[in-house]
C-alpha cells in the first residue's frame, strides 16, 4: 500500500510518499519526504504569521507534490489514499492543505483520510525510531509530545487508544523556546537557536577550577522550574518566559549583547525546560510502568533533551525502553499524516463525504 501524506498545519509545506508492507505487522519505507520550510519568511515577524503562511502553502503545495512524486518515482495512479492533517494547527493553514488534498482526491478518485497532527508526531516516534520494535513490544507507551503548539504527556495503549495524562496550561515548550529566543535577540525558530547558543558555552569542567566558578557565578542566572513538583502531569511555561525577560531587562546594554550572557542564559533556559519535562515524564513512567517512553514533536529534536531523558530513564531501572525518531523527522513532515492515515485507511475508519471534512484547529488526541 502507498499513502500520500500532506501536512500544512503550521509553517512547513510538507508532502511524503510512504510505502507500507504487511498490514498486520507494518513495515514502512519512505519513498519521498519533501518539505518547503517558511521559517526564514516568518523570522522577520519572530513567529508564524497565519495569513502569510496560508498563501505560501497554496503557492508551495503543487511544487512540493510534483517533487514528492518524482522523488518517489511514482504517480497518483499508484497511490491508495491521501492523508491530510485536519488539526490541531492554524485554521487558515489547515484549510490550505485540506482544500488541496480534497481537490486531488476528487481528481484521482482516491480516499481522503483526515488525521490528527499530534498522532502523527507520536506514530513517527513509534515506527521511525532507531530500532523497528513492532507495536507489541512498545505498548503500553508513554509519549511526551512537545511542539510549538503543544506539550502533552500521553498514555498509548493501542492505535487510537490514547489518554492525555496532562498538558500545558499556557505556553507550549517549543513556544517557550521561541519566545525566550526572541527576548535574547536570537532568530526564529528559537529552539534550534537556543540549543546552538547553549552548546557554545565553555564547559566549566574543561577549565581550571577558579575560572569555571567565575563563569558559573558571573551572571547568577537561576530560572524557575514551573510546576515541576506538582502532583499532576500538567505543565506551565509562561512564567519561565517572564523570568527570562525580567533578567534580561535587569542587565546593562553591554551585558545584554554579550555572547557569554546569551549563551549562559540559553543554556539555563534549555535546562529549565528539560528539568520540568523530564521530572514529569519520569514520574508518569514510575506510576504507569509503560514498556516504552516515546518523545515526539519539534522539541524532541533537541539533543540535550534526548540525551538527558534517555539517561534518566535508564537510571530508573524499570526496563523501560526509550524511543525517539530521527531528529529530522521530529519537526513537521508529511510522513506524520501518512503513517496515521495508513492505520485509518486499513481499518476503514475514513469514509466521510469530502464536503463534510473540515479543519479542526483544536482537535484533541483521545
Ligand atoms: O512540531 P513542530 O515542527 O511544529 C509544531 O507542531 O509546532 O515544532 C516546532 C517547535 C518550535 O517551537 C521550535 O522552536 C522547536 O519545535 N524546535 C526545537 C528544536 N528544533 C525545533 N526546540 C528545541 N531544540 C531543537 N533542536
Ligand atoms: Zn508539529
CSV table of C-alpha atoms and ligand atoms in Angstrom, one decimal:
chain,number,residue,atom,x,y,z
A,1,UNK,CA,0.0,0.0,0.0
A,2,UNK,CA,1.2,3.5,-0.8
A,3,UNK,CA,-0.1,6.6,1.1
A,4,UNK,CA,0.5,10.3,0.3
A,5,UNK,CA,0.7,12.5,3.4
A,6,UNK,CA,0.1,16.2,3.3
A,7,UNK,CA,1.0,18.5,6.2
A,8,UNK,CA,0.3,22.2,6.4
A,9,UNK,CA,-0.7,22.9,10.0
A,10,UNK,CA,1.9,25.5,10.7
A,11,UNK,CA,4.8,26.8,8.7
A,12,UNK,CA,6.1,23.8,6.8
A,13,UNK,CA,4.5,22.7,3.5
A,14,UNK,CA,5.3,19.0,3.5
A,15,UNK,CA,4.3,16.0,1.4
A,16,UNK,CA,5.6,12.5,1.7
A,17,UNK,CA,5.1,9.2,-0.1
A,18,UNK,CA,5.1,6.2,2.2
A,19,UNK,CA,5.0,2.6,1.3
A,20,UNK,CA,3.7,0.1,3.8
A,21,UNK,CA,4.3,-3.6,3.7
A,22,UNK,CA,2.2,-6.0,5.6
A,23,UNK,CA,-1.0,-4.7,7.3
A,24,UNK,CA,-0.6,-6.9,10.3
A,25,UNK,CA,2.9,-6.1,11.3
A,26,UNK,CA,3.5,-3.0,9.2
A,27,UNK,CA,6.9,-2.1,7.9
A,28,UNK,CA,7.4,1.4,6.5
A,29,UNK,CA,9.5,2.5,3.6
A,30,UNK,CA,9.9,6.2,2.9
A,31,UNK,CA,9.7,6.8,-0.8
A,32,UNK,CA,10.0,10.6,-0.5
A,33,UNK,CA,9.7,13.2,2.2
A,34,UNK,CA,9.7,16.8,0.8
A,35,UNK,CA,9.5,19.9,3.0
A,36,UNK,CA,9.3,23.5,2.0
A,37,UNK,CA,10.0,25.5,5.1
A,38,UNK,CA,8.7,29.0,5.6
A,39,UNK,CA,10.9,29.6,8.7
A,40,UNK,CA,13.0,32.2,7.1
A,41,UNK,CA,10.0,34.2,5.9
A,42,UNK,CA,8.4,34.2,9.3
A,43,UNK,CA,11.7,35.0,11.1
A,44,UNK,CA,11.1,38.7,10.3
A,45,UNK,CA,7.9,38.5,12.5
A,46,UNK,CA,9.6,36.4,15.2
A,47,UNK,CA,6.8,33.8,14.8
A,48,UNK,CA,4.3,32.4,12.3
A,49,UNK,CA,2.0,34.9,10.6
A,50,UNK,CA,-1.1,32.8,9.7
A,51,UNK,CA,-2.4,34.5,6.6
A,52,UNK,CA,1.1,34.8,5.1
A,53,UNK,CA,1.7,31.1,5.9
A,54,UNK,CA,-1.6,30.1,4.1
A,55,UNK,CA,-0.6,32.0,1.0
A,56,UNK,CA,2.8,30.3,1.0
A,57,UNK,CA,1.2,26.9,1.5
A,58,UNK,CA,-1.1,27.5,-1.5
A,59,UNK,CA,1.9,28.5,-3.6
A,60,UNK,CA,4.2,25.7,-2.5
A,61,UNK,CA,1.8,22.7,-2.5
A,62,UNK,CA,1.7,21.9,-6.2
A,63,UNK,CA,5.5,22.3,-6.4
A,64,UNK,CA,6.1,20.1,-3.3
A,65,UNK,CA,3.7,17.5,-4.7
A,66,UNK,CA,5.4,17.3,-8.1
A,67,UNK,CA,8.8,16.9,-6.3
A,68,UNK,CA,7.5,14.3,-3.8
A,69,UNK,CA,6.0,12.1,-6.6
A,70,UNK,CA,9.1,12.5,-8.7
A,71,UNK,CA,11.5,11.5,-5.9
A,72,UNK,CA,9.3,8.5,-5.1
A,73,UNK,CA,9.3,7.5,-8.7
A,74,UNK,CA,5.6,7.2,-8.6
A,75,UNK,CA,2.4,8.9,-9.7
A,76,UNK,CA,-1.1,9.3,-8.4
A,77,UNK,CA,-2.2,6.0,-10.1
A,78,UNK,CA,0.0,4.0,-7.6
A,79,UNK,CA,-1.3,5.8,-4.5
A,80,UNK,CA,-4.0,4.1,-2.4
A,81,UNK,CA,-5.1,7.1,-0.2
A,82,UNK,CA,-4.4,10.7,0.6
A,83,UNK,CA,-3.9,11.5,4.3
A,84,UNK,CA,-4.0,15.2,5.3
A,85,UNK,CA,-3.6,16.9,8.7
A,86,UNK,CA,-7.0,18.1,9.8
A,87,UNK,CA,-5.8,19.6,13.1
A,88,UNK,CA,-4.7,20.8,15.6
A,89,UNK,CA,-3.0,23.8,14.0
A,90,UNK,CA,-3.6,27.2,12.5
A,91,UNK,CA,-7.0,27.4,10.8
A,92,UNK,CA,-6.0,29.1,7.6
A,93,UNK,CA,-3.0,26.8,7.2
A,94,UNK,CA,-5.0,23.6,7.8
A,95,UNK,CA,-7.6,24.7,5.2
A,96,UNK,CA,-4.8,25.3,2.6
A,97,UNK,CA,-3.8,21.6,2.9
A,98,UNK,CA,-7.3,20.3,3.2
A,99,UNK,CA,-8.6,22.1,0.1
A,100,UNK,CA,-5.6,21.0,-1.9
A,101,UNK,CA,-6.0,17.4,-0.7
A,102,UNK,CA,-9.7,17.3,-1.4
A,103,UNK,CA,-9.2,18.5,-5.0
A,104,UNK,CA,-6.5,15.9,-5.5
A,105,UNK,CA,-8.6,13.1,-4.0
A,106,UNK,CA,-11.5,14.0,-6.2
A,107,UNK,CA,-9.4,14.3,-9.3
A,108,UNK,CA,-7.6,11.0,-8.7
A,109,UNK,CA,-10.7,9.2,-7.2
A,110,UNK,CA,-8.8,8.4,-4.0
A,111,UNK,CA,-10.0,8.2,-0.4
A,112,UNK,CA,-9.2,11.3,1.6
A,113,UNK,CA,-8.1,10.5,5.2
A,114,UNK,CA,-8.2,13.4,7.7
A,115,UNK,CA,-5.7,12.8,10.5
A,116,UNK,CA,-4.5,14.3,13.8
A,117,UNK,CA,-1.2,16.1,13.8
A,118,UNK,CA,-0.2,15.0,17.3
A,119,UNK,CA,-1.0,11.4,16.5
A,120,UNK,CA,1.4,11.8,13.5
A,121,UNK,CA,4.2,13.0,15.9
A,122,UNK,CA,3.6,10.1,18.2
A,123,UNK,CA,3.5,7.4,15.5
A,124,UNK,CA,6.6,8.7,13.8
A,125,UNK,CA,8.3,8.2,17.2
A,126,UNK,CA,7.0,4.6,17.4
A,127,UNK,CA,7.7,3.5,13.9
A,128,UNK,CA,10.8,5.5,12.8
A,129,UNK,CA,12.9,5.3,16.0
A,130,UNK,CA,16.4,3.7,15.9
A,131,UNK,CA,15.0,0.1,16.0
A,132,UNK,CA,11.9,-1.3,14.4
A,133,UNK,CA,10.3,-2.6,17.6
A,134,UNK,CA,6.8,-3.6,16.5
A,135,UNK,CA,3.8,-2.4,18.4
A,136,UNK,CA,3.5,-5.3,20.8
A,137,UNK,CA,7.0,-4.6,22.2
A,138,UNK,CA,6.3,-0.9,22.5
A,139,UNK,CA,2.8,-0.8,24.1
A,140,UNK,CA,1.7,0.4,26.5
A,141,UNK,CA,3.8,3.5,25.8
A,142,UNK,CA,4.2,6.8,27.5
A,143,UNK,CA,4.6,9.7,25.0
A,144,UNK,CA,6.0,13.1,25.7
A,145,UNK,CA,4.8,15.3,22.8
A,146,UNK,CA,6.5,18.6,22.6
A,147,UNK,CA,6.0,21.0,19.8
A,148,UNK,CA,5.4,24.7,19.1
A,149,UNK,CA,1.8,24.5,20.0
A,150,UNK,CA,1.6,21.5,22.4
A,151,UNK,CA,3.1,19.9,25.4
A,152,UNK,CA,1.4,16.7,26.4
A,153,UNK,CA,2.0,13.5,28.3
A,154,UNK,CA,0.0,10.8,26.6
A,155,UNK,CA,-0.5,7.2,27.6
A,156,UNK,CA,-0.9,5.0,24.5
A,157,UNK,CA,-2.5,1.6,24.8
A,158,UNK,CA,-3.0,1.0,21.1
A,159,UNK,CA,-3.7,2.8,17.9
A,160,UNK,CA,-6.5,5.3,18.8
A,161,UNK,CA,-6.3,4.3,22.4
A,162,UNK,CA,-4.8,7.4,23.8
A,163,UNK,CA,-5.2,9.1,27.2
A,164,UNK,CA,-3.9,12.6,27.8
A,165,UNK,CA,-2.4,12.5,31.3
A,166,UNK,CA,-1.5,16.1,31.3
A,167,UNK,CA,-0.7,19.1,29.2
A,168,UNK,CA,0.4,22.7,29.3
A,169,UNK,CA,-1.8,25.2,30.9
A,170,UNK,CA,-0.4,28.1,28.9
A,171,UNK,CA,2.6,28.2,26.6
A,172,UNK,CA,4.0,25.0,24.9
A,173,UNK,CA,7.6,24.1,25.4
A,174,UNK,CA,8.5,25.0,21.8
A,175,UNK,CA,6.7,28.3,22.2
A,176,UNK,CA,8.8,29.0,25.3
A,177,UNK,CA,12.0,28.3,23.3
A,178,UNK,CA,10.7,30.6,20.5
A,179,UNK,CA,9.6,33.5,22.8
A,180,UNK,CA,12.7,33.5,25.0
A,181,UNK,CA,15.0,33.3,21.9
A,182,UNK,CA,13.2,36.5,20.7
A,183,UNK,CA,14.0,38.2,24.1
A,184,UNK,CA,17.7,37.3,23.6
A,185,UNK,CA,17.7,38.5,20.0
A,186,UNK,CA,18.1,35.0,18.6
A,187,UNK,CA,16.4,34.0,15.3
A,188,UNK,CA,13.1,32.1,14.8
A,189,UNK,CA,12.6,29.2,15.3
A,190,UNK,CA,14.0,29.7,18.8
A,191,UNK,CA,14.5,26.0,19.7
A,192,UNK,CA,17.5,25.3,17.4
A,193,UNK,CA,18.9,28.8,18.0
A,194,UNK,CA,18.9,28.3,21.8
A,195,UNK,CA,20.3,24.8,21.6
A,196,UNK,CA,23.1,26.1,19.3
A,197,UNK,CA,23.9,29.0,21.7
A,198,UNK,CA,23.9,26.8,24.7
A,199,UNK,CA,26.2,24.3,23.0
A,200,UNK,CA,28.8,27.0,22.5
A,201,UNK,CA,29.2,27.8,26.2
A,202,UNK,CA,32.6,26.9,27.5
A,203,UNK,CA,32.3,23.7,29.5
A,204,UNK,CA,33.3,24.6,33.1
A,205,UNK,CA,34.7,21.1,33.5
A,206,UNK,CA,37.3,21.8,30.9
A,207,UNK,CA,38.5,25.0,32.7
A,208,UNK,CA,40.7,25.4,35.8
A,209,UNK,CA,38.6,25.3,38.9
A,210,UNK,CA,38.7,29.0,39.8
A,211,UNK,CA,37.9,30.1,36.2
A,212,UNK,CA,35.0,27.6,36.0
A,213,UNK,CA,33.5,29.0,39.2
A,214,UNK,CA,33.7,32.5,37.8
A,215,UNK,CA,31.8,31.7,34.7
A,216,UNK,CA,29.2,29.8,36.5
A,217,UNK,CA,28.7,32.6,39.0
A,218,UNK,CA,29.2,35.6,36.8
A,219,UNK,CA,25.6,36.2,35.8
A,220,UNK,CA,24.0,34.3,38.7
A,221,UNK,CA,21.1,33.3,36.5
A,222,UNK,CA,18.6,30.9,38.1
A,223,UNK,CA,15.4,30.4,36.3
A,224,UNK,CA,12.3,28.8,37.9
A,225,UNK,CA,11.1,25.2,37.1
A,226,UNK,CA,7.4,25.9,37.0
A,227,UNK,CA,5.1,23.1,38.2
A,228,UNK,CA,8.0,20.7,38.4
A,229,UNK,CA,6.8,19.3,41.8
A,230,UNK,CA,3.0,19.5,41.4
A,231,UNK,CA,1.3,16.1,41.7
A,232,UNK,CA,-0.4,16.3,38.3
A,233,UNK,CA,1.0,15.9,34.8
A,234,UNK,CA,0.3,19.4,33.7
A,235,UNK,CA,2.9,21.9,32.6
A,236,UNK,CA,3.3,25.7,32.6
A,237,UNK,CA,6.0,27.6,30.7
A,238,UNK,CA,4.7,31.2,30.6
A,239,UNK,CA,6.4,32.1,33.9
A,240,UNK,CA,9.7,31.0,32.5
A,241,UNK,CA,9.4,33.4,29.6
A,242,UNK,CA,8.6,36.2,32.1
A,243,UNK,CA,11.6,35.3,34.3
A,244,UNK,CA,13.9,35.5,31.2
A,245,UNK,CA,12.5,38.8,30.2
A,246,UNK,CA,13.0,40.3,33.7
A,247,UNK,CA,16.5,39.0,34.0
A,248,UNK,CA,17.3,40.4,30.5
A,249,UNK,CA,15.8,43.8,31.4
A,250,UNK,CA,17.9,44.0,34.6
A,251,UNK,CA,21.2,43.8,32.6
A,252,UNK,CA,23.2,46.6,31.1
A,253,UNK,CA,23.0,47.0,27.3
A,254,UNK,CA,26.6,45.7,27.1
A,255,UNK,CA,25.8,42.5,29.0
A,256,UNK,CA,22.5,42.0,27.0
A,257,UNK,CA,24.6,41.9,23.8
A,258,UNK,CA,27.5,39.9,25.2
A,259,UNK,CA,27.8,36.4,23.7
A,260,UNK,CA,28.7,35.0,27.2
A,261,UNK,CA,25.5,36.2,28.7
A,262,UNK,CA,23.3,35.0,25.8
A,263,UNK,CA,25.0,31.6,25.8
A,264,UNK,CA,24.7,31.2,29.6
A,265,UNK,CA,21.0,32.2,29.5
A,266,UNK,CA,20.3,29.9,26.6
A,267,UNK,CA,21.8,27.0,28.5
A,268,UNK,CA,19.8,27.8,31.6
A,269,UNK,CA,16.5,28.2,29.5
A,270,UNK,CA,17.2,24.8,27.8
A,271,UNK,CA,18.0,23.1,31.2
A,272,UNK,CA,14.9,24.6,32.9
A,273,UNK,CA,12.6,23.2,30.2
A,274,UNK,CA,14.3,19.8,30.2
A,275,UNK,CA,14.2,19.6,34.0
A,276,UNK,CA,10.4,20.1,34.0
A,277,UNK,CA,9.7,17.8,31.1
A,278,UNK,CA,12.0,15.0,32.4
A,279,UNK,CA,10.6,15.2,36.0
A,280,UNK,CA,7.0,14.8,34.9
A,281,UNK,CA,7.8,12.1,32.3
A,282,UNK,CA,9.8,10.1,34.9
A,283,UNK,CA,7.0,10.4,37.5
A,284,UNK,CA,4.5,9.2,34.9
A,285,UNK,CA,6.8,6.3,33.9
A,286,UNK,CA,7.0,5.2,37.6
A,287,UNK,CA,3.3,5.4,38.0
A,288,UNK,CA,2.1,3.8,34.8
A,289,UNK,CA,5.0,1.4,34.2
A,290,UNK,CA,4.9,1.5,30.3
A,291,UNK,CA,7.1,-0.7,28.1
A,292,UNK,CA,8.5,2.4,26.4
A,293,UNK,CA,8.8,6.1,26.6
A,294,UNK,CA,8.5,7.9,23.3
A,295,UNK,CA,9.3,11.6,22.5
A,296,UNK,CA,7.9,13.4,19.5
A,297,UNK,CA,7.3,16.9,18.1
A,298,UNK,CA,9.8,19.6,17.1
A,299,UNK,CA,11.3,20.0,20.6
A,300,UNK,CA,12.1,16.2,20.6
A,301,UNK,CA,14.9,17.2,18.1
A,302,UNK,CA,16.7,18.8,21.0
A,303,UNK,CA,20.0,16.8,21.6
A,304,UNK,CA,20.2,17.6,25.3
A,305,UNK,CA,16.6,16.6,25.9
A,306,UNK,CA,17.1,13.3,24.1
A,307,UNK,CA,20.4,12.5,25.9
A,308,UNK,CA,19.3,13.5,29.4
A,309,UNK,CA,15.9,11.8,29.1
A,310,UNK,CA,17.5,8.6,27.8
A,311,UNK,CA,20.0,8.6,30.7
A,312,UNK,CA,17.4,9.3,33.3
A,313,UNK,CA,15.1,6.6,32.0
A,314,UNK,CA,17.9,4.1,32.0
A,315,UNK,CA,18.7,5.0,35.6
A,316,UNK,CA,15.1,4.3,36.6
A,317,UNK,CA,15.9,0.6,36.1
A,318,UNK,CA,12.4,-0.2,35.2
A,319,UNK,CA,13.3,-1.9,31.9
A,320,UNK,CA,11.6,0.9,30.0
A,321,UNK,CA,12.9,1.5,26.5
A,322,UNK,CA,13.4,5.0,25.2
A,323,UNK,CA,12.2,5.7,21.6
A,324,UNK,CA,12.9,8.8,19.6
A,325,UNK,CA,12.5,9.2,15.8
A,326,UNK,CA,15.4,10.7,13.9
A,327,UNK,CA,15.8,14.4,14.6
A,328,UNK,CA,14.8,15.5,11.1
A,329,UNK,CA,11.5,13.6,11.5
A,330,UNK,CA,10.6,15.2,14.8
A,331,UNK,CA,9.7,18.5,13.3
A,332,UNK,CA,6.7,18.7,11.0
A,333,UNK,CA,6.7,16.5,7.9
A,334,UNK,CA,4.4,14.6,5.5
A,335,UNK,CA,5.2,11.2,7.0
A,336,UNK,CA,3.3,12.1,10.1
A,337,UNK,CA,-0.2,12.2,8.3
A,338,UNK,CA,0.9,9.3,6.1
A,339,UNK,CA,1.5,6.9,9.0
A,340,UNK,CA,-1.6,7.9,10.9
A,341,UNK,CA,-3.6,7.8,7.6
A,342,UNK,CA,-2.4,4.2,6.9
A,343,UNK,CA,-3.9,2.9,10.1
A,344,UNK,CA,-7.2,4.7,9.5
A,345,UNK,CA,-7.4,3.5,5.9
A,346,UNK,CA,-6.5,-0.1,6.8
A,347,UNK,CA,-9.2,-0.1,9.5
A,348,UNK,CA,-11.6,1.6,7.0
A,349,UNK,CA,-12.0,4.5,9.5
A,350,UNK,CA,-12.3,7.1,6.8
A,351,UNK,CA,-15.3,7.5,4.7
A,352,UNK,CA,-16.9,10.9,5.4
A,353,UNK,CA,-18.0,12.7,2.3
A,354,UNK,CA,-15.4,15.2,1.1
A,355,UNK,CA,-17.6,18.2,1.7
A,356,UNK,CA,-18.1,17.2,5.4
A,357,UNK,CA,-14.3,17.2,6.1
A,358,UNK,CA,-13.1,20.4,7.6
A,359,UNK,CA,-10.3,21.9,9.6
A,360,UNK,CA,-10.3,21.3,13.3
A,361,UNK,CA,-7.8,23.8,14.8
A,362,UNK,CA,-8.4,22.5,18.3
A,363,UNK,CA,-8.6,18.8,17.6
A,364,UNK,CA,-7.6,16.7,20.6
A,365,UNK,CA,-5.9,13.3,20.8
A,366,UNK,CA,-8.3,11.0,22.6
B,1,LIG,O1,6.4,20.0,15.7
B,1,LIG,P1,6.9,21.3,15.2
B,1,LIG,O2,7.8,21.2,14.0
B,1,LIG,O3,5.7,22.3,14.8
B,1,LIG,C1,4.6,22.4,15.6
B,1,LIG,O4,3.8,21.4,15.5
B,1,LIG,O5,4.5,23.3,16.3
B,1,LIG,O6,7.6,22.0,16.4
B,1,LIG,C2,8.2,23.3,16.2
B,1,LIG,C3,8.8,23.7,17.5
B,1,LIG,C4,9.3,25.1,17.5
B,1,LIG,O7,8.8,25.8,18.7
B,1,LIG,C5,10.8,25.0,17.5
B,1,LIG,O8,11.5,26.1,18.2
B,1,LIG,C6,11.0,23.7,18.2
B,1,LIG,O9,10.0,22.9,17.8
B,1,LIG,N1,12.3,23.0,17.9
B,1,LIG,C7,13.3,22.8,18.9
B,1,LIG,C8,14.4,22.2,18.2
B,1,LIG,N2,14.0,22.1,16.9
B,1,LIG,C9,12.7,22.6,16.7
B,1,LIG,N3,13.3,23.1,20.2
B,1,LIG,C10,14.4,22.8,20.8
B,1,LIG,N4,15.5,22.2,20.3
B,1,LIG,C11,15.5,21.9,19.0
B,1,LIG,N5,16.6,21.4,18.4
B,2,LIG,ZN1,4.2,19.6,14.9
